[in-house]
XYZ file of C-alpha atoms in Angstrom:
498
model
C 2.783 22.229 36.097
C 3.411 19.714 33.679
C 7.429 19.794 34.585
C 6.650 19.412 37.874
C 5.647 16.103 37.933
C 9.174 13.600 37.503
C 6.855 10.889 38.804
C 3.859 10.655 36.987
C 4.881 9.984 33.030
C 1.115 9.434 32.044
C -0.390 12.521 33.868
C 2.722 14.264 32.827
C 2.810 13.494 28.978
C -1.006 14.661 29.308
C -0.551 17.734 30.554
C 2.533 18.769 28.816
C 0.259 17.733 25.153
C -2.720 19.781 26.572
C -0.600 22.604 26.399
C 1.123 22.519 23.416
C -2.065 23.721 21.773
C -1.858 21.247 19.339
C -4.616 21.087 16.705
C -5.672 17.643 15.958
C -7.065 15.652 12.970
C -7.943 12.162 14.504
C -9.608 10.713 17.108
C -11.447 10.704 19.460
C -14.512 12.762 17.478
C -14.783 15.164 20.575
C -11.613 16.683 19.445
C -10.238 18.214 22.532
C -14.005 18.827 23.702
C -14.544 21.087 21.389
C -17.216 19.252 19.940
C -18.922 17.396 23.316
C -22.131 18.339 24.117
C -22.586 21.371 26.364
C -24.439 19.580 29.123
C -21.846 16.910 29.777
C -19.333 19.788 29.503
C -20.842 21.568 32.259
C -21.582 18.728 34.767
C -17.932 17.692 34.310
C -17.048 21.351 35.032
C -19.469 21.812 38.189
C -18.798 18.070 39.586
C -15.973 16.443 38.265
C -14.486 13.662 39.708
C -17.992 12.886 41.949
C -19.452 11.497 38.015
C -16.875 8.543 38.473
C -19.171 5.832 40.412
C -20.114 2.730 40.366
C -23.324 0.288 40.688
C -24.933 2.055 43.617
C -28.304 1.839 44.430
C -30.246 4.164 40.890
C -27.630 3.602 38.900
C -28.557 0.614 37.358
C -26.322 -2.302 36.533
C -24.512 -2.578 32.795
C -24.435 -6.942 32.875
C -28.541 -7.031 33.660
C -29.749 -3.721 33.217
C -33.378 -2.788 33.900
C -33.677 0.935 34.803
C -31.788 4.016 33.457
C -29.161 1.740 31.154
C -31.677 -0.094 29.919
C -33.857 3.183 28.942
C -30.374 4.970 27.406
C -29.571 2.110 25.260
C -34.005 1.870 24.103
C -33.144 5.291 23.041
C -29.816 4.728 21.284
C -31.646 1.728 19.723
C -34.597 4.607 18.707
C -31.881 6.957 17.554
C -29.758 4.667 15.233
C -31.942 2.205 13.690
C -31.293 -0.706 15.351
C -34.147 -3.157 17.091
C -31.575 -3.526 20.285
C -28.367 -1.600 21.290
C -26.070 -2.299 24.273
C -23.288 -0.156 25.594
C -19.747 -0.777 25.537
C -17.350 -0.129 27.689
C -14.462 -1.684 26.028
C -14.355 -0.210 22.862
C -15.595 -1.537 19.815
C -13.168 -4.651 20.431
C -15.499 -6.100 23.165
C -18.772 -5.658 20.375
C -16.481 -7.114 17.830
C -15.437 -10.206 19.584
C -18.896 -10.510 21.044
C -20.551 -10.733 17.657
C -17.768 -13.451 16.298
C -18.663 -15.922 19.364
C -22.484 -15.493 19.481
C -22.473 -16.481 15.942
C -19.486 -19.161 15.699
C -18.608 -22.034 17.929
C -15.139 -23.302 18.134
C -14.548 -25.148 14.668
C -17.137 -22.871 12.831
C -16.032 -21.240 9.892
C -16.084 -17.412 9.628
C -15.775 -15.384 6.154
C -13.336 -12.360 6.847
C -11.187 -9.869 4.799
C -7.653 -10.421 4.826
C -7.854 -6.699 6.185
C -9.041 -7.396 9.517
C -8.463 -5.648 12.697
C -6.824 -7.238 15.437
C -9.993 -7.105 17.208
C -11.776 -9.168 14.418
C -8.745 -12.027 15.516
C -9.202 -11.645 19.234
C -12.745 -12.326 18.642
C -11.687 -15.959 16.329
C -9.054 -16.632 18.980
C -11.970 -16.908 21.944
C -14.518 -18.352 19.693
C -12.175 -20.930 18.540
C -13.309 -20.160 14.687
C -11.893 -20.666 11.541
C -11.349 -17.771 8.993
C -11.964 -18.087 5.395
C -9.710 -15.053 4.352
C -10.822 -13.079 1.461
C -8.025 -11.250 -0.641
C -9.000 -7.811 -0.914
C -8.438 -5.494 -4.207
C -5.905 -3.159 -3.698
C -5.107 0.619 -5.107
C -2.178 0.376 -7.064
C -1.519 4.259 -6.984
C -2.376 4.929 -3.127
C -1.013 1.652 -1.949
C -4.325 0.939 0.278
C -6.911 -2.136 0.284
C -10.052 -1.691 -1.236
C -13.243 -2.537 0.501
C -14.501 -6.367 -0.589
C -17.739 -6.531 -3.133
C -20.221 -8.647 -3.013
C -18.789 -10.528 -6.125
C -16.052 -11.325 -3.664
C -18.552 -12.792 -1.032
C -20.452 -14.900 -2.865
C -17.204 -16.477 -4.433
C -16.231 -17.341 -1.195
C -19.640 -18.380 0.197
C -19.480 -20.902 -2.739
C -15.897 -22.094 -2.077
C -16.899 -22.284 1.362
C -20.717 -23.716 2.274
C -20.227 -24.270 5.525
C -19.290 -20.520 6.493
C -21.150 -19.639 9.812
C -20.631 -16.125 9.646
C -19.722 -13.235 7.554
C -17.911 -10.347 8.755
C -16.991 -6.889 6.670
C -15.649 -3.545 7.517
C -17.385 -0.275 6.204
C -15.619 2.016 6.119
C -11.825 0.685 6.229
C -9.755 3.142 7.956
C -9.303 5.150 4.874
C -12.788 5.997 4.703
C -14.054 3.309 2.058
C -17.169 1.778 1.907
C -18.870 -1.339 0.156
C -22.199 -1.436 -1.818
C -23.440 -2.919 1.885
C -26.732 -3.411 -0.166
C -25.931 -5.745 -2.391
C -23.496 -7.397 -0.089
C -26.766 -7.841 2.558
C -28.356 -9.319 -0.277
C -25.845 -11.998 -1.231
C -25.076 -13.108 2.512
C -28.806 -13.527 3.630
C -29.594 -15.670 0.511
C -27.648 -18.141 2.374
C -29.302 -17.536 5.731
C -25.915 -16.218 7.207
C -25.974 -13.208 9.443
C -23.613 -10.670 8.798
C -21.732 -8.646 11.188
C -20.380 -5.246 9.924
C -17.047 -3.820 11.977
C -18.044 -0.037 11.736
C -16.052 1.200 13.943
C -15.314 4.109 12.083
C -18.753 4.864 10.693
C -20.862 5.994 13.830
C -21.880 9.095 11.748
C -23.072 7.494 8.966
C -26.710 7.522 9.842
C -26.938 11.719 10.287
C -26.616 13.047 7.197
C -27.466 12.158 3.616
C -24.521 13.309 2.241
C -22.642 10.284 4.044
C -22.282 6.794 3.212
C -25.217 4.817 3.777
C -25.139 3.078 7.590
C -24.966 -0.733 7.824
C -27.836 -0.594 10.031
C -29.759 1.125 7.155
C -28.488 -1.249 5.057
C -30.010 -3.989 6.902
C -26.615 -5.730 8.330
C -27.129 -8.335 11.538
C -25.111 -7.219 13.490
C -23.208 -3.521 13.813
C -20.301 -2.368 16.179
C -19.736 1.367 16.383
C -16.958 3.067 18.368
C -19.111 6.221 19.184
C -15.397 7.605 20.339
C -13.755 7.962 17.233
C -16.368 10.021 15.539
C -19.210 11.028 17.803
C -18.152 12.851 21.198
C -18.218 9.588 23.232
C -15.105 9.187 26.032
C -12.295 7.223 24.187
C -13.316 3.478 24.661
C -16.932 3.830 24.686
C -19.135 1.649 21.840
C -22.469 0.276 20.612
C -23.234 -2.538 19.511
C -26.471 -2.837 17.601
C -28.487 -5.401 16.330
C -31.578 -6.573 14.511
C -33.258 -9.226 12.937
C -33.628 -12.976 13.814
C -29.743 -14.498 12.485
C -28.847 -13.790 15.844
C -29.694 -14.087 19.105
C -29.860 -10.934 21.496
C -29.657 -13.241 24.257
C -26.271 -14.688 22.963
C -24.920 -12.008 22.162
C -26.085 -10.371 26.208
C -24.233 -13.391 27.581
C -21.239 -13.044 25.791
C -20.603 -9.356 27.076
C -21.372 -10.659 30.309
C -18.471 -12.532 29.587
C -16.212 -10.240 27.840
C -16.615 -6.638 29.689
C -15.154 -5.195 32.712
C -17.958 -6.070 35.482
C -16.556 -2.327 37.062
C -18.084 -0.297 34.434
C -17.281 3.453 34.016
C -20.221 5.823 34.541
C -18.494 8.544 32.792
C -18.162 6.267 29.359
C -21.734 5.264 30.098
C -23.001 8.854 30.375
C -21.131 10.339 27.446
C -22.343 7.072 25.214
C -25.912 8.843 26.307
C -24.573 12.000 25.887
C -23.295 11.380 22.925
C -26.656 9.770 21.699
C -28.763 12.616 22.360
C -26.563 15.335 20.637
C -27.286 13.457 17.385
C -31.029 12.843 18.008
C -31.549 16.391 18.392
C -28.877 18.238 15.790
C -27.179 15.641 14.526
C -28.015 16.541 10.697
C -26.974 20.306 11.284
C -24.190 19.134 13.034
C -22.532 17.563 10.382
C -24.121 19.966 7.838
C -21.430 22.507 9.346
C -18.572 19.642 8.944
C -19.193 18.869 5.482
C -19.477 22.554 4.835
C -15.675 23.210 6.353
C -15.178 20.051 4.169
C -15.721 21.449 1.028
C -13.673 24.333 1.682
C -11.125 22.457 2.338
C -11.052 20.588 -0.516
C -11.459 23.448 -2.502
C -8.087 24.918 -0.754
C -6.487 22.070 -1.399
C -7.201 21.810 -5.034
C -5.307 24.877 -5.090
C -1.643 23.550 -3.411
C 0.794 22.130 -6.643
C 1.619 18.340 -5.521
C -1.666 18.121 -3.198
C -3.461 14.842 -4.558
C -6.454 14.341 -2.721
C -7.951 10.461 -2.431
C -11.203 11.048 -3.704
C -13.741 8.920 -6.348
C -11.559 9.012 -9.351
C -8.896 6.407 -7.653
C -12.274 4.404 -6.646
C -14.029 1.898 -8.355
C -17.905 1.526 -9.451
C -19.577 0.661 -6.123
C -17.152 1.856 -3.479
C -17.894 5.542 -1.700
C -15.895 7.697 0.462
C -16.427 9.145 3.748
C -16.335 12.939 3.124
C -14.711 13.475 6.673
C -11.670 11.883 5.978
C -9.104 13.666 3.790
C -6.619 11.669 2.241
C -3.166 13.228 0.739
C -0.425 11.620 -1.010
C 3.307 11.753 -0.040
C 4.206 9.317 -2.927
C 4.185 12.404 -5.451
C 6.507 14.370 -2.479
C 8.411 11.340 -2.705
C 8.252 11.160 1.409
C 6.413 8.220 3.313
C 3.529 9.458 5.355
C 4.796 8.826 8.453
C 8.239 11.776 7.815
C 4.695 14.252 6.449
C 3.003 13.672 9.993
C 6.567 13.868 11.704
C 7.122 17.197 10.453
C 3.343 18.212 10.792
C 3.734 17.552 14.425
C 6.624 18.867 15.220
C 6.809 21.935 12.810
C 3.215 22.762 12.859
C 1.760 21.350 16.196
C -0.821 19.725 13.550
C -1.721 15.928 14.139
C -3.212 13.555 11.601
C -4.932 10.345 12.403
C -3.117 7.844 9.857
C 0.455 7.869 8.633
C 1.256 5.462 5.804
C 4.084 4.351 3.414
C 2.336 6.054 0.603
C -0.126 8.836 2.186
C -1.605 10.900 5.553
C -5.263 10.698 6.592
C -7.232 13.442 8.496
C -10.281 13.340 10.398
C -12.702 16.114 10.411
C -15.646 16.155 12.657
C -17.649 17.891 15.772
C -15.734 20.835 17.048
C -13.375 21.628 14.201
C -13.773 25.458 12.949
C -12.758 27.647 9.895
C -9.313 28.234 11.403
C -8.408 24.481 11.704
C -8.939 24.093 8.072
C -6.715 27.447 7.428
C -3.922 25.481 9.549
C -3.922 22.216 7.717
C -3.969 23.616 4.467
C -1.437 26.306 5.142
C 0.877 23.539 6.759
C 0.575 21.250 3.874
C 1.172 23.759 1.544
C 4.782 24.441 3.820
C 5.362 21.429 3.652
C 5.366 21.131 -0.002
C 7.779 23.977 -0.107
C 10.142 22.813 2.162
C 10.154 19.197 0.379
C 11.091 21.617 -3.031
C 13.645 23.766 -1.299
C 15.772 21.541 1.153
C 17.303 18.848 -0.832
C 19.189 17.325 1.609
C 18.535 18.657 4.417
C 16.331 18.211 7.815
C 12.698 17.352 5.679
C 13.715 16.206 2.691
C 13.198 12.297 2.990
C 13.640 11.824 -1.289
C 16.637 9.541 -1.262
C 14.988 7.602 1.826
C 11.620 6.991 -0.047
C 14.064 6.083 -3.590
C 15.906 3.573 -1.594
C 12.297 1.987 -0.210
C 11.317 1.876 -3.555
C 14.253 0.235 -4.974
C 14.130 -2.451 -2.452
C 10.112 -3.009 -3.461
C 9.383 -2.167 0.077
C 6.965 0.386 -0.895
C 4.076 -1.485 -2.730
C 0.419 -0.991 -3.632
C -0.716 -4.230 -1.144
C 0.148 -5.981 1.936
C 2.453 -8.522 0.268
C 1.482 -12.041 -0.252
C -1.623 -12.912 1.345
C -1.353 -16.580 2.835
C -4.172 -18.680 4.225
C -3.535 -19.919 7.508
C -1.870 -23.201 7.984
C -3.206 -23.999 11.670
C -6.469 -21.570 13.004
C -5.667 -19.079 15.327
C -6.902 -20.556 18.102
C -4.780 -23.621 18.132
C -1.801 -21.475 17.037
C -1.773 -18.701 20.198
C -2.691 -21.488 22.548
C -0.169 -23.944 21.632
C 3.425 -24.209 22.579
C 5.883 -21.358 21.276
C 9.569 -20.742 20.855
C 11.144 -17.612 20.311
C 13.782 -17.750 17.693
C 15.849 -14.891 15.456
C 14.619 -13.396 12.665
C 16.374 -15.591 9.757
C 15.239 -18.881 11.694
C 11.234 -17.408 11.275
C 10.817 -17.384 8.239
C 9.099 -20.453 6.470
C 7.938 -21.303 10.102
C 3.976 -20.683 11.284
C 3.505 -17.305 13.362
C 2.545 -18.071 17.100
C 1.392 -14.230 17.317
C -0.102 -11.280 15.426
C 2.072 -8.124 14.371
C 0.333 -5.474 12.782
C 1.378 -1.512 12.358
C -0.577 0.430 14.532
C -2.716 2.469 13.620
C -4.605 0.911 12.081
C -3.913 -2.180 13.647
C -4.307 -4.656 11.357
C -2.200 -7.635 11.241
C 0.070 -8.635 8.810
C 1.177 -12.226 10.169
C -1.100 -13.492 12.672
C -1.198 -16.441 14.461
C -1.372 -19.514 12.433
C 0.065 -17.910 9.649
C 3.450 -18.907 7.159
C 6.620 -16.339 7.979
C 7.467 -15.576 4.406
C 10.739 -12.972 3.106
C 8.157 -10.549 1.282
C 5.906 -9.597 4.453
C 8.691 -9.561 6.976
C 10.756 -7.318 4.496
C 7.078 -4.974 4.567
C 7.425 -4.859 8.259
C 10.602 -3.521 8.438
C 10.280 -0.934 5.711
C 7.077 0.471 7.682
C 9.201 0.499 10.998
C 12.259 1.918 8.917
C 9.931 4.755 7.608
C 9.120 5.329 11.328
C 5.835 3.034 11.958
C 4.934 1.313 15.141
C 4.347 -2.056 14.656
C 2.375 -3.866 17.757
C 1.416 -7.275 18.597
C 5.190 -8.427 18.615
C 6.738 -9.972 21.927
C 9.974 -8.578 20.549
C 9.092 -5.007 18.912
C 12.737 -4.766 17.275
C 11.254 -7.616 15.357
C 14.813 -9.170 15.832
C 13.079 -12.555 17.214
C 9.660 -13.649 16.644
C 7.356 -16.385 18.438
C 6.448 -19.260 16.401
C 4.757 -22.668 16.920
C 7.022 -25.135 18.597
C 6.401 -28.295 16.104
């Protein structure tokens, strides 16, 4: 069928990936539907199309709700912890940027990692606020940032008094999470509220073998993308809240602002959906992940050259999401992104974050026994074929050597600059677009940022320096996408027109 459609590239693409039975590691946390509840399943099956409606009379309205989307989001409120929960219908990005300008005026100073998503700048563009950037530690073997401390925070809350807001992200994308306790405790001593990007940490709250939740914690302010790791629709969120930093009734008139006043019906169902299914197995749910976890692990343990990221590359105080599985490509000598090449297209096997130095998987609802037997039995391939083929189709040694040589490959981001104008005055101002070699020393007009994860490496308001430009390219050498750029050869850039 798929071939049959010249016309229709999206549908098209779809149709031709839903039958390549692919078996995938990343999001969203339905995985293929394997893992969405039944009863969503089978309405979609019996009615299809006739769930897609809008705000007709019983349905309720998402901007002022007071009947059955104000009831759903009581009970995701009941479910997760929180004192108030709204849905989301554009991704954890609206929640993010919602939280930044209900709690930050334009001026206002906002403490961030260095490590933020490009949502987390979005957010500072609209408010108009000003980030205090926080250099995060970084891995030196893995090549990855570690999550900030709270010895970090209150540093910066000294070196800057007049912060409004604090904002920190548990888990990063690799799975790593903060002592949020102790971090709760040194924010709140200054009467800050603090906002907690958990995008990827939706799960958190259903089993105790799991990092503890930031609403649990006692965090202000949490955004959860229910997609990526429950068995939400892509784009659907929570946002969740409690306590009296800040105000519900900001942060209602900001997503007034912010969200699509045509919201979907299906996201808004299987946010419910998705709800319910952990309120009434959620523990035994993930019991059943964790178990296929350990076995995997335990397989892995067995594969020569299969280094796992796990708690003795962490330090005192960080923990690890169990669901992702990290494994190195720096001991292959290959970057991450020529491991998930040849996953994909030797193996029909799909991981959720390429690297420089490593591959992450996601494990969640819906995966079975015979998924882990696939991974493990394709890593362990690839391994081989890395040994065997010098030279030849998969054997990326002399590529990664050369990366290295240059310092292209390196345990942190590069130089970590403060920015020179605030984002807000920097994206709004006036641009030019100039090569390459004329950027650098000049101040970025725009964000570019690999994707995934998406997080920027200039942004706007930042200095164009040699070392992170010559990052960027290695990453898009080594097969990366970087986003964000109005020229994505990176061959001119946008930067402020003095």
């Amino acid at each position: 069928m798929a071939d049959s459609l010249p016309h229709l590239p999206i549908l098209n693409a779809l149709l031709h990936h839903s039958q390549g039975n692919y078996r995938g590691f990343h999001t969203p946390g339905h995985h293929s539907g394997q893992g969405i509840h039944p009863d969503l399943a089978d309405a979609w099956r019996i009615t299809g199309l006739q769930l897609d409606l809008s705000e007709i009379p019983g349905l309720d309205n998402l901007a002022a709700p007071t009947a059955i989307i104000a009831q759903a989001q009581n009970l995701a409120a009941e479910t997760f912890g929180a004192e108030k929960t709204w849905f989301l219908i554009n991704g954890s990005t609206v929640g993010i940027s919602a939280a930044i300008m209900a709690t930050c005026g334009p001026g206002d100073r906002i403490l961030v990692p260095r490590t933020i998503h490009q949502s987390v700048l979005s957010g500072m563009i609209l408010a108009g606020a000003r980030p205090a950037l926080i250099t995060p530690d970084y891995d030196p073997v893995w090549g990855l940032a570690l999550p900030l401390n709270s010895e970090q925070i209150q540093a910066a809350l000294k070196q800057y008094p007049d912060t409004k807001a604090v904002l920190v992200i548990s888990p990063t994308y690799d799975g790593l999470c903060p002592d949020l306790v102790q971090i709760v405790e040194v924010v709140h001593q200054q009467n800050i509220p603090l906002i907690v990007d958990e995008a990827h940490g939706s799960h958190f709250q259903f089993h105790p073998q799991l990092p503890m939740s930031a609403i649990q914690a006692g965090a202000d302010v949490v955004i959860h993308s229910t997609h990526k790791t429950l068995s939400a629709f892509t784009q659907a969120a929570m946002l969740h809240h409690q306590g009296r930093r800040v105000s519900p009734t900001r942060i209602s008139q900001c997503l007034r602002v912010l969200q699509s006043s045509s919201p979907s019906y299906l996201l808004l169902a299987s946010l419910d959906v998705a709800r319910e299914q952990m309120a009434t197995e959620g523990e035994s749910l993930w019991a059943s992940v964790l178990g296929l976890v350990d076995d995997l692990n335990q397989a892995l343990d067995n594969l020569p050259s299969a280094i796992q990221l796990s708690a003795e590359f962490l330090p005192a105080g960080v923990t690890k999401d169990p669901t992702r599985v990290t494994l190195g490509t720096w001991p292959l000598k290959i970057t991450g992104y020529r491991a998930d090449d040849y996953l994909t297209q030797s193996h029909h096997l799909i991981g959720e974050l390429p690297t420089l130095n490593y591959l992450t998987f996601l494990l969640g609802l819906g995966h079975t026994r015979a998924d882990i037997n696939a991974l493990v039995q394709s890593w362990g391939q690839l391994i081989e074929t890395m040994a065997e083929n010098y030279g030849q189709k998969y054997l990326y040694t002399q590529e990664w050597q050369t990366l290295n040589q240059m310092g292209q490959i390196s345990p942190s981001l590069g130089p970590i600059t403060t920015p020179i104008v605030d984002p807000r005055t920097a994206f709004l101002g006036l641009q030019q677009q100039v090569p390459q070699a004329q950027a650098i020393n000049q101040i970025s007009a725009e964000w570019i940022c690999p994707y995934p994860p998406g997080i920027p490496w200039l942004f706007p308001g930042e200095l164009i320096t040699e070392p992170i430009m010559a990052q960027l390219l290695a990453i898009q050498q080594a097969g990366g996408i970087i986003a964000g750029a109005s020229d994505p050869t990176l061959q001119t850039l946008q930067i402020i027109d003095a």
